Structures are given as C-alpha cells and as structure tokens.
Short mmCIF file of C-alpha atoms in Angstrom, two decimals:
data_model
loop_
_atom_site.label_atom_id
_atom_site.label_comp_id
_atom_site.label_asym_id
_atom_site.label_seq_id
_atom_site.Cartn_x
_atom_site.Cartn_y
_atom_site.Cartn_z
CA MET A 5 0.00 0.00 0.00
CA ILE A 6 2.82 2.40 0.83
CA ALA A 7 4.59 1.54 -2.42
CA ALA A 8 1.45 2.37 -4.40
CA SER A 9 1.21 5.71 -2.61
CA LEU A 10 4.80 6.59 -3.47
CA VAL A 11 4.30 5.65 -7.12
CA SER A 12 1.17 7.77 -7.22
CA LEU A 13 3.07 10.72 -5.73
CA PHE A 14 5.77 10.52 -8.41
CA GLU A 15 3.18 10.26 -11.17
CA PHE A 16 1.29 13.27 -9.82
CA THR A 17 4.48 15.32 -9.65
CA GLY A 18 5.47 14.48 -13.21
CA THR A 19 1.97 15.07 -14.54
CA SER A 20 1.76 18.45 -12.83
CA TYR A 21 5.03 19.65 -14.31
CA ALA A 22 4.14 18.29 -17.76
CA ALA A 23 0.74 19.98 -17.74
CA ALA A 24 2.32 23.28 -16.71
CA ARG A 25 4.83 22.99 -19.53
CA TYR A 26 2.29 22.13 -22.19
CA GLY A 27 0.03 24.92 -21.03
CA SER A 28 2.89 27.45 -20.95
CA ALA A 29 2.10 28.13 -17.31
CA THR A 30 4.46 28.65 -14.41
CA PRO A 31 5.73 25.49 -12.71
CA VAL A 32 3.76 24.18 -9.77
CA PRO A 33 5.21 25.47 -6.47
CA PRO A 34 6.64 22.87 -4.07
CA SER A 35 4.00 23.75 -1.48
CA ILE A 36 1.30 22.48 -3.83
CA ILE A 37 3.23 19.30 -4.61
CA SER A 38 3.74 18.54 -0.92
CA ARG A 39 0.03 19.09 -0.33
CA GLY A 40 -0.66 16.05 -2.52
CA ALA A 41 1.86 14.01 -0.53
CA GLY A 42 0.14 14.71 2.75
CA TRP A 43 2.99 16.47 4.52
#
C-alpha cells in the first residue's frame, strides 16, 4: 500500500510539471506538490 502511494506521488508530480509545460504556465510550487503528498 505504501509503495502504491509513493508511485502515485511521483506520477502526480510528473503530470503536474508536464501539464504546466504544455500549457505554458508557471511550474507548480513545491507547497502544492507537498500538499498532494500529505505532509
């Protein structure tokens, strides 16, 4: 279960940065990324 959570976290991080790049937006701040991780 923990392994699946870590994989999901990495996928979310990569998807967020990719979406920001494709949309020509600013990168997602680390505070938003850590919000998805739960810490």
